[in-house]
mmCIF file of C-alpha atoms and ligand atoms in Angstrom:
data_model
loop_
_atom_site.group_PDB
_atom_site.id
_atom_site.type_symbol
_atom_site.label_atom_id
_atom_site.label_comp_id
_atom_site.label_asym_id
_atom_site.label_seq_id
_atom_site.Cartn_x
_atom_site.Cartn_y
_atom_site.Cartn_z
ATOM 1 C CA MET A 1 16.592 -37.407 19.117
ATOM 2 C CA GLU A 2 17.496 -38.106 15.499
ATOM 3 C CA PRO A 3 15.912 -35.592 13.115
ATOM 4 C CA ILE A 4 13.388 -36.717 10.520
ATOM 5 C CA THR A 5 12.815 -35.310 7.049
ATOM 6 C CA LEU A 6 9.390 -34.710 5.556
ATOM 7 C CA SER A 7 9.536 -34.640 1.742
ATOM 8 C CA VAL A 8 6.644 -33.703 -0.529
ATOM 9 C CA ILE A 9 7.506 -34.305 -4.175
ATOM 10 C CA LYS A 10 4.909 -33.923 -6.923
ATOM 11 C CA ALA A 11 4.481 -34.104 -10.663
ATOM 12 C CA ASP A 12 1.789 -34.154 -13.310
ATOM 13 C CA VAL A 13 2.446 -37.360 -15.229
ATOM 14 C CA GLY A 14 -0.916 -37.658 -16.990
ATOM 15 C CA GLY A 15 -4.499 -36.486 -16.530
ATOM 16 C CA LEU A 16 -8.007 -38.019 -16.552
ATOM 17 C CA VAL A 17 -9.846 -36.406 -18.419
ATOM 18 C CA GLY A 18 -7.582 -33.808 -20.023
ATOM 19 C CA HIS A 19 -5.905 -31.954 -17.142
ATOM 20 C CA SER A 20 -8.620 -32.708 -14.560
ATOM 21 C CA THR A 21 -7.656 -35.564 -12.192
ATOM 22 C CA VAL A 22 -5.242 -38.440 -11.551
ATOM 23 C CA HIS A 23 -6.422 -41.986 -12.492
ATOM 24 C CA ASP A 24 -6.650 -44.493 -9.597
ATOM 25 C CA ASP A 25 -4.179 -46.825 -11.351
ATOM 26 C CA LEU A 26 -1.466 -44.156 -10.989
ATOM 27 C CA LEU A 27 -2.206 -43.731 -7.283
ATOM 28 C CA GLU A 28 -2.051 -47.515 -6.835
ATOM 29 C CA LYS A 29 1.219 -47.817 -8.745
ATOM 30 C CA ALA A 30 2.782 -45.043 -6.622
ATOM 31 C CA GLU A 31 1.518 -46.710 -3.406
ATOM 32 C CA ASP A 32 2.932 -50.108 -4.450
ATOM 33 C CA LEU A 33 6.376 -48.660 -5.140
ATOM 34 C CA LEU A 34 6.465 -46.626 -1.923
ATOM 35 C CA GLU A 35 5.318 -49.699 0.034
ATOM 36 C CA GLU A 36 8.357 -51.525 -1.386
ATOM 37 C CA ALA A 37 10.587 -48.610 -0.344
ATOM 38 C CA LEU A 38 9.066 -48.889 3.134
ATOM 39 C CA ASP A 39 9.771 -52.642 3.217
ATOM 40 C CA ARG A 40 13.431 -52.088 2.403
ATOM 41 C CA GLU A 41 13.506 -49.345 5.091
ATOM 42 C CA GLN A 42 14.398 -46.586 2.649
ATOM 43 C CA ILE A 43 11.565 -44.449 4.029
ATOM 44 C CA LEU A 44 9.766 -44.348 7.386
ATOM 45 C CA ASP A 45 6.269 -43.757 6.006
ATOM 46 C CA TYR A 46 4.409 -42.391 2.992
ATOM 47 C CA PHE A 47 1.058 -41.099 1.820
ATOM 48 C CA VAL A 48 0.003 -40.752 -1.808
ATOM 49 C CA THR A 49 -2.691 -38.347 -2.936
ATOM 50 C CA ALA A 50 -3.690 -36.107 -5.831
ATOM 51 C CA CYS A 51 -4.678 -32.508 -6.302
ATOM 52 C CA GLY A 52 -6.299 -32.136 -9.713
ATOM 53 C CA ASP A 53 -3.961 -33.743 -12.264
ATOM 54 C CA ASP A 54 -0.956 -33.705 -9.907
ATOM 55 C CA LEU A 55 0.355 -36.832 -8.222
ATOM 56 C CA GLU A 56 1.612 -36.000 -4.713
ATOM 57 C CA LEU A 57 4.145 -38.168 -2.858
ATOM 58 C CA ILE A 58 4.394 -37.430 0.859
ATOM 59 C CA MET A 59 7.323 -39.273 2.488
ATOM 60 C CA THR A 60 9.175 -39.317 5.806
ATOM 61 C CA HIS A 61 12.751 -40.606 6.158
ATOM 62 C CA ARG A 62 16.039 -39.957 7.941
ATOM 63 C CA LYS A 63 18.181 -39.001 4.966
ATOM 64 C CA GLY A 64 17.857 -35.196 5.030
ATOM 65 C CA VAL A 65 16.686 -32.769 2.339
ATOM 66 C CA ASP A 66 17.960 -32.998 -1.245
ATOM 67 C CA ASN A 67 18.862 -36.634 -0.707
ATOM 68 C CA GLU A 68 19.749 -38.400 -3.958
ATOM 69 C CA GLU A 69 18.218 -41.740 -2.930
ATOM 70 C CA ILE A 70 14.870 -40.169 -2.004
ATOM 71 C CA HIS A 71 14.779 -38.002 -5.114
ATOM 72 C CA ARG A 72 15.628 -41.019 -7.273
ATOM 73 C CA LEU A 73 12.810 -42.966 -5.617
ATOM 74 C CA ALA A 74 10.331 -40.173 -6.438
ATOM 75 C CA TRP A 75 11.625 -39.943 -9.998
ATOM 76 C CA GLU A 76 11.264 -43.704 -10.486
ATOM 77 C CA VAL A 77 7.702 -43.593 -9.115
ATOM 78 C CA PHE A 78 6.858 -40.821 -11.594
ATOM 79 C CA GLU A 79 8.440 -42.802 -14.449
ATOM 80 C CA ALA A 80 6.497 -45.946 -13.541
ATOM 81 C CA CYS A 81 3.265 -43.920 -13.291
ATOM 82 C CA THR A 82 4.038 -42.333 -16.665
ATOM 83 C CA ALA A 83 4.208 -45.837 -18.150
ATOM 84 C CA VAL A 84 0.749 -46.597 -16.689
ATOM 85 C CA ALA A 85 -0.539 -43.247 -18.001
ATOM 86 C CA LYS A 86 0.771 -44.088 -21.471
ATOM 87 C CA GLN A 87 -0.998 -47.475 -21.484
ATOM 88 C CA LEU A 88 -4.279 -45.743 -20.614
ATOM 89 C CA LYS A 89 -3.456 -42.957 -23.081
ATOM 90 C CA LEU A 90 -4.086 -40.454 -20.305
ATOM 91 C CA TYR A 91 -3.630 -36.851 -21.289
ATOM 92 C CA GLY A 92 -0.147 -35.351 -21.154
ATOM 93 C CA ALA A 93 1.519 -38.595 -19.979
ATOM 94 C CA GLY A 94 4.914 -37.766 -18.503
ATOM 95 C CA GLN A 95 4.224 -34.033 -18.862
ATOM 96 C CA ASP A 96 6.357 -32.789 -15.953
ATOM 97 C CA LEU A 97 9.339 -35.127 -16.435
ATOM 98 C CA LEU A 98 11.500 -32.693 -18.372
ATOM 99 C CA ALA A 99 14.664 -34.812 -18.406
ATOM 100 C CA ASP A 100 15.248 -38.191 -20.052
ATOM 101 C CA ALA A 101 17.108 -39.644 -17.088
ATOM 102 C CA PHE A 102 17.509 -38.895 -13.386
ATOM 103 C CA SER A 103 20.640 -36.954 -12.511
ATOM 104 C CA GLY A 104 21.008 -36.613 -8.750
ATOM 105 C CA ASN A 105 18.146 -34.311 -7.717
ATOM 106 C CA VAL A 106 14.611 -33.791 -9.072
ATOM 107 C CA ARG A 107 14.925 -30.038 -8.567
ATOM 108 C CA GLY A 108 15.371 -28.532 -12.025
ATOM 109 C CA MET A 109 13.965 -31.662 -13.710
ATOM 110 C CA GLY A 110 10.243 -30.776 -13.594
ATOM 111 C CA PRO A 111 8.765 -32.110 -10.322
ATOM 112 C CA GLY A 112 7.966 -29.681 -7.473
ATOM 113 C CA VAL A 113 9.699 -30.247 -4.123
ATOM 114 C CA ALA A 114 9.142 -29.029 -0.546
ATOM 115 C CA GLU A 115 11.222 -30.689 2.176
ATOM 116 C CA MET A 116 12.125 -29.933 5.777
ATOM 117 C CA THR A 117 14.232 -31.626 8.447
ATOM 118 C CA PHE A 118 13.462 -31.258 12.157
ATOM 119 C CA VAL A 119 13.579 -32.987 15.494
ATOM 120 C CA GLU A 120 10.048 -34.118 16.315
ATOM 121 C CA ARG A 121 8.439 -32.320 19.208
ATOM 122 C CA THR A 122 6.417 -34.181 21.862
ATOM 123 C CA SER A 123 3.540 -33.729 19.433
ATOM 124 C CA GLU A 124 4.167 -32.689 15.835
ATOM 125 C CA PRO A 125 1.125 -31.458 13.889
ATOM 126 C CA VAL A 126 1.777 -30.454 10.261
ATOM 127 C CA VAL A 127 -0.463 -29.282 7.436
ATOM 128 C CA ILE A 128 0.534 -29.994 3.843
ATOM 129 C CA PHE A 129 -0.986 -27.698 1.216
ATOM 130 C CA MET A 130 -1.124 -28.806 -2.405
ATOM 131 C CA ALA A 131 -2.441 -26.717 -5.304
ATOM 132 C CA ASP A 132 -3.421 -27.272 -8.921
ATOM 133 C CA LYS A 133 -3.720 -24.860 -11.882
ATOM 134 C CA THR A 134 -1.516 -22.211 -10.327
ATOM 135 C CA SER A 135 2.079 -21.086 -9.939
ATOM 136 C CA ALA A 136 4.750 -21.307 -7.330
ATOM 137 C CA GLY A 137 4.292 -17.971 -5.542
ATOM 138 C CA ALA A 138 0.644 -18.730 -4.739
ATOM 139 C CA TRP A 139 1.737 -19.327 -1.107
ATOM 140 C CA ASN A 140 3.163 -15.813 -0.608
ATOM 141 C CA LEU A 141 -0.059 -14.230 0.585
ATOM 142 C CA PRO A 142 -1.229 -17.096 2.829
ATOM 143 C CA LEU A 143 2.261 -17.548 4.374
ATOM 144 C CA PHE A 144 2.386 -13.817 5.081
ATOM 145 C CA LYS A 145 -1.005 -13.975 6.779
ATOM 146 C CA MET A 146 -0.129 -17.091 8.836
ATOM 147 C CA PHE A 147 3.214 -15.840 10.119
ATOM 148 C CA ALA A 148 2.938 -12.039 10.041
ATOM 149 C CA ASP A 149 -0.657 -10.789 10.066
ATOM 150 C CA PRO A 150 -2.119 -10.270 13.538
ATOM 151 C CA PHE A 151 -5.614 -10.002 12.010
ATOM 152 C CA ASN A 152 -5.175 -13.617 10.856
ATOM 153 C CA THR A 153 -2.998 -15.118 13.572
ATOM 154 C CA ALA A 154 -4.171 -14.186 17.023
ATOM 155 C CA GLY A 155 -1.105 -15.864 18.537
ATOM 156 C CA LEU A 156 1.198 -13.150 17.156
ATOM 157 C CA VAL A 157 -0.465 -10.802 19.626
ATOM 158 C CA ILE A 158 -1.535 -12.943 22.559
ATOM 159 C CA ALA A 159 0.775 -15.997 22.645
ATOM 160 C CA PRO A 160 4.218 -15.435 24.215
ATOM 161 C CA SER A 161 5.632 -18.239 22.003
ATOM 162 C CA LEU A 162 4.788 -16.343 18.786
ATOM 163 C CA HIS A 163 5.112 -12.742 19.945
ATOM 164 C CA ASN A 164 8.728 -12.399 18.692
ATOM 165 C CA GLY A 165 7.640 -12.906 15.098
ATOM 166 C CA PHE A 166 9.254 -14.965 12.350
ATOM 167 C CA ARG A 167 12.038 -14.847 9.770
ATOM 168 C CA PHE A 168 11.120 -15.126 6.058
ATOM 169 C CA GLU A 169 13.422 -16.498 3.341
ATOM 170 C CA VAL A 170 12.515 -15.030 -0.065
ATOM 171 C CA HIS A 171 13.856 -16.247 -3.421
ATOM 172 C CA ASP A 172 14.167 -14.220 -6.600
ATOM 173 C CA VAL A 173 13.581 -17.057 -9.061
ATOM 174 C CA LYS A 174 14.582 -14.998 -12.090
ATOM 175 C CA GLU A 175 17.954 -13.817 -10.739
ATOM 176 C CA HIS A 176 18.513 -16.953 -8.621
ATOM 177 C CA LYS A 177 19.161 -14.979 -5.404
ATOM 178 C CA ARG A 178 17.761 -15.037 -1.882
ATOM 179 C CA ILE A 179 17.186 -12.589 0.994
ATOM 180 C CA PHE A 180 16.013 -12.920 4.635
ATOM 181 C CA PHE A 181 13.612 -10.594 6.469
ATOM 182 C CA ASP A 182 12.838 -10.452 10.185
ATOM 183 C CA LEU A 183 9.180 -9.812 10.895
ATOM 184 C CA PRO A 184 7.451 -7.743 12.170
ATOM 185 C CA GLN A 185 10.366 -5.253 12.093
ATOM 186 C CA GLU A 186 10.954 -5.580 8.335
ATOM 187 C CA MET A 187 7.377 -6.213 7.248
ATOM 188 C CA TYR A 188 7.249 -3.359 4.747
ATOM 189 C CA ASP A 189 10.556 -4.434 3.181
ATOM 190 C CA LEU A 190 9.277 -7.991 2.796
ATOM 191 C CA LEU A 191 6.071 -6.798 1.128
ATOM 192 C CA VAL A 192 8.044 -4.800 -1.453
ATOM 193 C CA PHE A 193 9.035 -8.142 -2.941
ATOM 194 C CA ILE A 194 6.483 -10.837 -2.108
ATOM 195 C CA GLY A 195 3.619 -8.703 -3.444
ATOM 196 C CA SER A 196 5.019 -9.741 -6.872
ATOM 197 C CA PRO A 197 4.719 -13.523 -6.535
ATOM 198 C CA ALA A 198 5.630 -14.381 -10.141
ATOM 199 C CA ARG A 199 9.245 -13.469 -9.362
ATOM 200 C CA TYR A 200 9.698 -13.329 -5.570
ATOM 201 C CA MET A 201 8.619 -16.327 -3.547
ATOM 202 C CA VAL A 202 8.560 -17.133 0.142
ATOM 203 C CA LYS A 203 10.745 -20.253 0.166
ATOM 204 C CA ALA A 204 10.714 -20.837 3.921
ATOM 205 C CA VAL A 205 9.738 -19.369 7.278
ATOM 206 C CA TYR A 206 11.751 -19.866 10.508
ATOM 207 C CA THR A 207 11.305 -18.948 14.149
ATOM 208 C CA LYS A 208 13.742 -16.280 15.334
ATOM 209 C CA ASP A 209 15.944 -19.025 16.805
ATOM 210 C CA GLY A 210 16.191 -20.810 13.473
ATOM 211 C CA GLU A 211 13.599 -23.592 13.816
ATOM 212 C CA ILE A 212 11.992 -24.418 10.458
ATOM 213 C CA ALA A 213 8.288 -23.484 10.408
ATOM 214 C CA ALA A 214 7.247 -23.682 6.742
ATOM 215 C CA VAL A 215 8.717 -24.534 3.367
ATOM 216 C CA SER A 216 7.305 -24.251 -0.144
ATOM 217 C CA SER A 217 8.149 -25.539 -3.612
ATOM 218 C CA THR A 218 9.453 -22.716 -5.798
ATOM 219 C CA GLN A 219 10.203 -24.606 -9.012
ATOM 220 C CA ARG A 220 8.877 -22.660 -12.026
ATOM 221 C CA LEU A 221 8.355 -25.124 -14.850
ATOM 222 C CA ALA A 222 8.475 -22.504 -17.588
ATOM 223 C CA LEU A 223 11.830 -21.162 -16.367
ATOM 224 C CA ILE A 224 13.235 -24.713 -16.219
ATOM 225 C CA ALA A 225 11.913 -25.796 -19.612
ATOM 226 C CA GLY A 226 12.295 -22.410 -21.341
ATOM 227 C CA ARG A 227 8.790 -22.870 -22.741
ATOM 228 C CA TYR A 228 5.214 -23.464 -21.571
ATOM 229 C CA VAL A 229 4.700 -26.996 -20.241
ATOM 230 C CA GLY A 230 1.809 -26.523 -17.805
ATOM 231 C CA LYS A 231 1.709 -24.836 -14.427
ATOM 232 C CA ASP A 232 3.915 -25.377 -11.382
ATOM 233 C CA ASP A 233 1.063 -26.505 -9.123
ATOM 234 C CA PRO A 234 3.102 -25.956 -5.961
ATOM 235 C CA VAL A 235 3.124 -27.571 -2.502
ATOM 236 C CA CYS A 236 3.839 -26.172 0.953
ATOM 237 C CA ILE A 237 4.487 -27.753 4.378
ATOM 238 C CA VAL A 238 3.590 -25.877 7.582
ATOM 239 C CA ARG A 239 4.349 -26.984 11.159
ATOM 240 C CA CYS A 240 1.635 -26.013 13.624
ATOM 241 C CA GLN A 241 0.938 -25.315 17.322
ATOM 242 C CA GLY A 242 3.315 -24.433 20.159
ATOM 243 C CA GLN A 243 5.909 -21.961 18.816
ATOM 244 C CA PHE A 244 4.110 -22.022 15.433
ATOM 245 C CA PRO A 245 0.628 -20.772 14.470
ATOM 246 C CA ALA A 246 -2.271 -23.026 15.497
ATOM 247 C CA VAL A 247 -3.812 -25.313 12.866
ATOM 248 C CA GLY A 248 -6.795 -22.951 12.590
ATOM 249 C CA GLU A 249 -4.497 -19.941 12.118
ATOM 250 C CA VAL A 250 -2.665 -21.813 9.367
ATOM 251 C CA LEU A 251 -5.932 -22.612 7.540
ATOM 252 C CA GLU A 252 -7.570 -19.206 8.062
ATOM 253 C CA PRO A 253 -5.914 -17.349 5.089
ATOM 254 C CA PHE A 254 -7.791 -19.667 2.705
ATOM 255 C CA ALA A 255 -11.162 -18.508 4.057
ATOM 256 C CA GLN A 256 -10.782 -15.487 1.765
ATOM 257 C CA PRO A 257 -9.815 -16.865 -1.634
ATOM 258 C CA HIS A 258 -7.029 -14.781 -3.166
ATOM 259 C CA ILE A 259 -6.394 -14.297 -6.851
ATOM 260 C CA VAL A 260 -3.559 -16.341 -8.316
ATOM 261 C CA GLU A 261 -2.147 -16.871 -11.794
ATOM 262 C CA GLY A 262 -2.780 -20.100 -13.645
ATOM 263 C CA TRP A 263 -6.223 -21.482 -14.554
ATOM 264 C CA MET A 264 -6.918 -22.069 -18.267
ATOM 265 C CA ARG A 265 -3.690 -22.580 -20.249
ATOM 266 C CA GLY A 266 -1.734 -21.179 -17.310
ATOM 267 C CA SER A 267 -2.608 -17.765 -18.737
ATOM 268 C CA HIS A 268 -5.307 -16.338 -16.475
ATOM 269 C CA TYR A 269 -5.865 -14.899 -13.030
ATOM 270 C CA GLY A 270 -8.458 -16.678 -10.938
ATOM 271 C CA PRO A 271 -9.426 -17.334 -7.301
ATOM 272 C CA LEU A 272 -7.689 -20.133 -5.366
ATOM 273 C CA MET A 273 -10.585 -22.327 -4.170
ATOM 274 C CA PRO A 274 -10.025 -24.425 -1.010
ATOM 275 C CA THR A 275 -11.648 -27.867 -1.397
ATOM 276 C CA SER A 276 -11.596 -31.401 -0.055
ATOM 277 C CA VAL A 277 -9.336 -33.868 -1.879
ATOM 278 C CA GLU A 278 -12.476 -35.362 -3.416
ATOM 279 C CA GLU A 279 -13.494 -31.979 -4.860
ATOM 280 C CA ALA A 280 -10.055 -31.024 -6.173
ATOM 281 C CA ARG A 281 -11.057 -31.853 -9.751
ATOM 282 C CA PRO A 282 -10.812 -28.673 -11.803
ATOM 283 C CA SER A 283 -13.506 -28.568 -14.480
ATOM 284 C CA ARG A 284 -14.843 -25.084 -15.210
ATOM 285 C CA PHE A 285 -12.475 -23.414 -17.702
ATOM 286 C CA ASP A 286 -9.958 -26.011 -16.435
ATOM 287 C CA GLY A 287 -10.323 -24.598 -12.932
ATOM 288 C CA PRO A 288 -10.763 -22.526 -10.989
ATOM 289 C CA PRO A 289 -7.381 -23.161 -9.282
ATOM 290 C CA ARG A 290 -7.653 -25.511 -6.265
ATOM 291 C CA VAL A 291 -5.894 -25.913 -2.963
ATOM 292 C CA ILE A 292 -6.190 -28.911 -0.635
ATOM 293 C CA ALA A 293 -4.832 -29.239 2.906
ATOM 294 C CA LEU A 294 -3.973 -32.548 4.592
ATOM 295 C CA GLY A 295 -3.224 -32.531 8.313
ATOM 296 C CA PHE A 296 -0.961 -35.167 9.919
ATOM 297 C CA GLN A 297 0.483 -35.830 13.344
ATOM 298 C CA ILE A 298 4.008 -37.177 12.918
ATOM 299 C CA ALA A 299 4.993 -39.888 15.397
ATOM 300 C CA ASP A 300 8.562 -41.233 15.075
ATOM 301 C CA GLY A 301 8.309 -40.525 11.368
ATOM 302 C CA ARG A 302 4.900 -42.174 11.043
ATOM 303 C CA LEU A 303 2.292 -40.077 9.229
ATOM 304 C CA VAL A 304 -0.719 -40.343 11.534
ATOM 305 C CA GLY A 305 -3.795 -39.218 9.595
ATOM 306 C CA PRO A 306 -4.515 -37.515 7.316
ATOM 307 C CA VAL A 307 -7.434 -35.252 8.071
ATOM 308 C CA ASP A 308 -8.831 -33.519 4.992
ATOM 309 C CA MET A 309 -8.835 -30.028 6.525
ATOM 310 C CA PHE A 310 -10.903 -28.152 3.895
ATOM 311 C CA ASP A 311 -13.607 -30.850 3.994
ATOM 312 C CA ASP A 312 -15.509 -28.596 6.361
ATOM 313 C CA PRO A 313 -18.680 -26.540 5.822
ATOM 314 C CA ALA A 314 -16.789 -23.642 7.431
ATOM 315 C CA PHE A 315 -15.045 -23.275 4.036
ATOM 316 C CA ASP A 316 -18.330 -23.314 2.035
ATOM 317 C CA GLU A 317 -18.428 -19.532 2.023
ATOM 318 C CA ALA A 318 -14.862 -19.352 0.667
ATOM 319 C CA ARG A 319 -15.892 -21.704 -2.129
ATOM 320 C CA GLN A 320 -18.941 -19.522 -2.818
ATOM 321 C CA ILE A 321 -16.810 -16.359 -2.937
ATOM 322 C CA ALA A 322 -14.349 -18.139 -5.256
ATOM 323 C CA ASN A 323 -17.212 -19.029 -7.616
ATOM 324 C CA THR A 324 -18.484 -15.441 -7.625
ATOM 325 C CA LEU A 325 -14.988 -14.109 -8.336
ATOM 326 C CA ALA A 326 -14.506 -16.759 -11.025
ATOM 327 C CA THR A 327 -17.687 -15.718 -12.816
ATOM 328 C CA HIS A 328 -16.771 -12.047 -12.666
ATOM 329 C CA LEU A 329 -13.258 -12.600 -13.996
ATOM 330 C CA ARG A 330 -14.557 -14.944 -16.737
ATOM 331 C CA ARG A 331 -16.710 -12.092 -18.067
ATOM 332 C CA HIS A 332 -13.474 -10.373 -19.140
ATOM 333 C CA GLY A 333 -12.791 -13.194 -21.603
ATOM 334 C CA PRO A 334 -9.452 -12.551 -23.343
ATOM 335 C CA PHE A 335 -8.953 -9.156 -21.669
ATOM 336 C CA GLU A 336 -6.617 -8.274 -18.820
ATOM 337 C CA PRO A 337 -6.794 -8.439 -15.864
ATOM 338 C CA HIS A 338 -8.348 -11.895 -16.400
ATOM 339 C CA ARG A 339 -5.671 -12.758 -18.920
ATOM 340 C CA LEU A 340 -2.137 -12.346 -17.550
ATOM 341 C CA PRO A 341 -0.190 -9.206 -18.495
ATOM 342 C CA MET A 342 1.971 -9.444 -21.640
ATOM 343 C CA GLU A 343 5.177 -9.862 -19.604
ATOM 344 C CA GLU A 344 3.833 -13.040 -17.948
ATOM 345 C CA MET A 345 2.319 -14.312 -21.214
ATOM 346 C CA GLU A 346 5.927 -14.752 -22.341
ATOM 347 C CA TYR A 347 5.787 -18.078 -20.478
ATOM 348 C CA THR A 348 2.645 -19.341 -22.224
ATOM 349 C CA THR A 349 1.881 -20.455 -25.769
ATOM 350 C CA LEU A 350 1.097 -16.866 -26.871
ATOM 351 C CA PRO A 351 4.619 -16.016 -28.186
ATOM 352 C CA GLU A 352 4.130 -18.544 -31.021
ATOM 353 C CA VAL A 353 1.047 -16.632 -32.154
ATOM 354 C CA LEU A 354 2.850 -13.288 -31.765
ATOM 355 C CA HIS A 355 5.674 -14.607 -33.914
ATOM 356 C CA LYS A 356 3.280 -15.461 -36.742
ATOM 357 C CA LEU A 357 1.912 -11.907 -36.773
ATOM 358 C CA ALA A 358 5.228 -10.102 -36.298
ATOM 359 C CA SER A 359 5.881 -9.359 -39.968
ATOM 360 C CA ARG A 360 2.436 -7.759 -40.415
ATOM 361 C CA TRP A 361 3.321 -4.790 -38.202
ATOM 362 C CA GLU A 362 4.352 -1.669 -40.097
ATOM 363 C CA ALA A 363 5.732 1.699 -38.971
ATOM 364 C CA LEU A 364 3.210 4.458 -38.243
ATOM 365 C CA PRO A 365 3.186 7.216 -40.878
ATOM 366 C CA ASP A 366 4.947 10.445 -39.647
HETATM 367 C C1 LIG B 401 -3.414 -25.314 -17.045
HETATM 368 C C2 LIG B 401 -3.710 -26.547 -17.756
HETATM 369 C C3 LIG B 401 -4.754 -26.554 -18.793
HETATM 370 C C4 LIG B 401 -4.134 -26.669 -20.196
HETATM 371 C C5 LIG B 401 -5.204 -26.648 -21.308
HETATM 372 C C6 LIG B 401 -4.597 -26.857 -22.682
HETATM 373 O O1 LIG B 401 -2.402 -25.511 -16.085
HETATM 374 O O2 LIG B 401 -3.059 -27.548 -17.540
HETATM 375 O O3 LIG B 401 -5.604 -25.441 -18.710
HETATM 376 O O4 LIG B 401 -3.215 -25.631 -20.405
HETATM 377 O O5 LIG B 401 -6.142 -27.666 -21.086
HETATM 378 O O6 LIG B 401 -3.884 -28.037 -22.638
HETATM 379 P P1 LIG B 401 -3.010 -28.601 -23.818
HETATM 380 O O7 LIG B 401 -2.124 -27.477 -24.289
HETATM 381 O O8 LIG B 401 -2.276 -29.735 -23.203
HETATM 382 O O9 LIG B 401 -4.005 -29.013 -24.893
HETATM 383 MG MG1 LIG B 402 -1.774 -31.635 -16.706
HETATM 384 MG MG1 LIG B 403 -1.715 -29.687 -12.519
#
């Protein structure tokens, strides 16, 4: 069987209103262009959606990961949608397109990318997670729970197909290095790093025999641009069932909202709230950060679905907890630990203010 590639490429190319949602005209423009790509058999299938102000292109094809043609297609869709956003004077039109022209691969040019290539199983369920108002690294805790925590994933204990554990690929995005850990044997070593998600990110998870299980986008906009240009708003693809965690085990980490960086001005910690696509419209204090989950069955590259997995009253309590946490953190106003620590504020707009005040500091008297 010929392998297929599932590519999720996303960018914020303009918001309605402010940084809240994506206008329908942008979704329609993206759908029209991907329909044309389908007609000329460049891709096998596509689905366009939005999480908050991020436009999400989900595509299947047979060209492999990091394929120039597919990346160019995504870039051209984002450019065309930017033009629509400019006509409507949407907010931050073209925000995430950091380069003037496409040059081979969208990685390093602003958009976030998660892609994986695999041979379809008899039945191939996948869940695609997409977040807004948070950073790459937000997937560390949920990916750990899905693939390494027996309190989350019952299959790690009771299913022979999962009992061997998984292999984690971790990237150091500051030093541009990577390392692999075999779980559960090296669990404590893994946690040394991924507990600091601003720098160390779970890029991918594999079965012990090398089958891809999950992949995330690890692009950090601030590191690419060298200045604050909005948050990464990352995506993550997870294969489910069989030798992978069940769909319910993959969704379960989001039942307890964890605290992520992002939210207002990309400068605050807040809870990651799981919502339906319809409810992924950050409002309060430009948040709180959202995560959506779309489930598909892939059939010869066709995206059968989606099912909006968090559109379920079983996640009402998580949303309630997220609201309670949000209110408590908001009470701290400009104080840490609501505001990010100084080291992380380096990647926000704060340094400009610091610069203005620098000359006012004087030495302490002896
Ligand atoms: C966070 C985000 C918003 C903006 C805020 C200020 O990821 O996008 O919270 O940072 O609305 O936006 P600007 O600087 O564009 O006025
Ligand atoms: Mg925006
Ligand atoms: Mg966004």
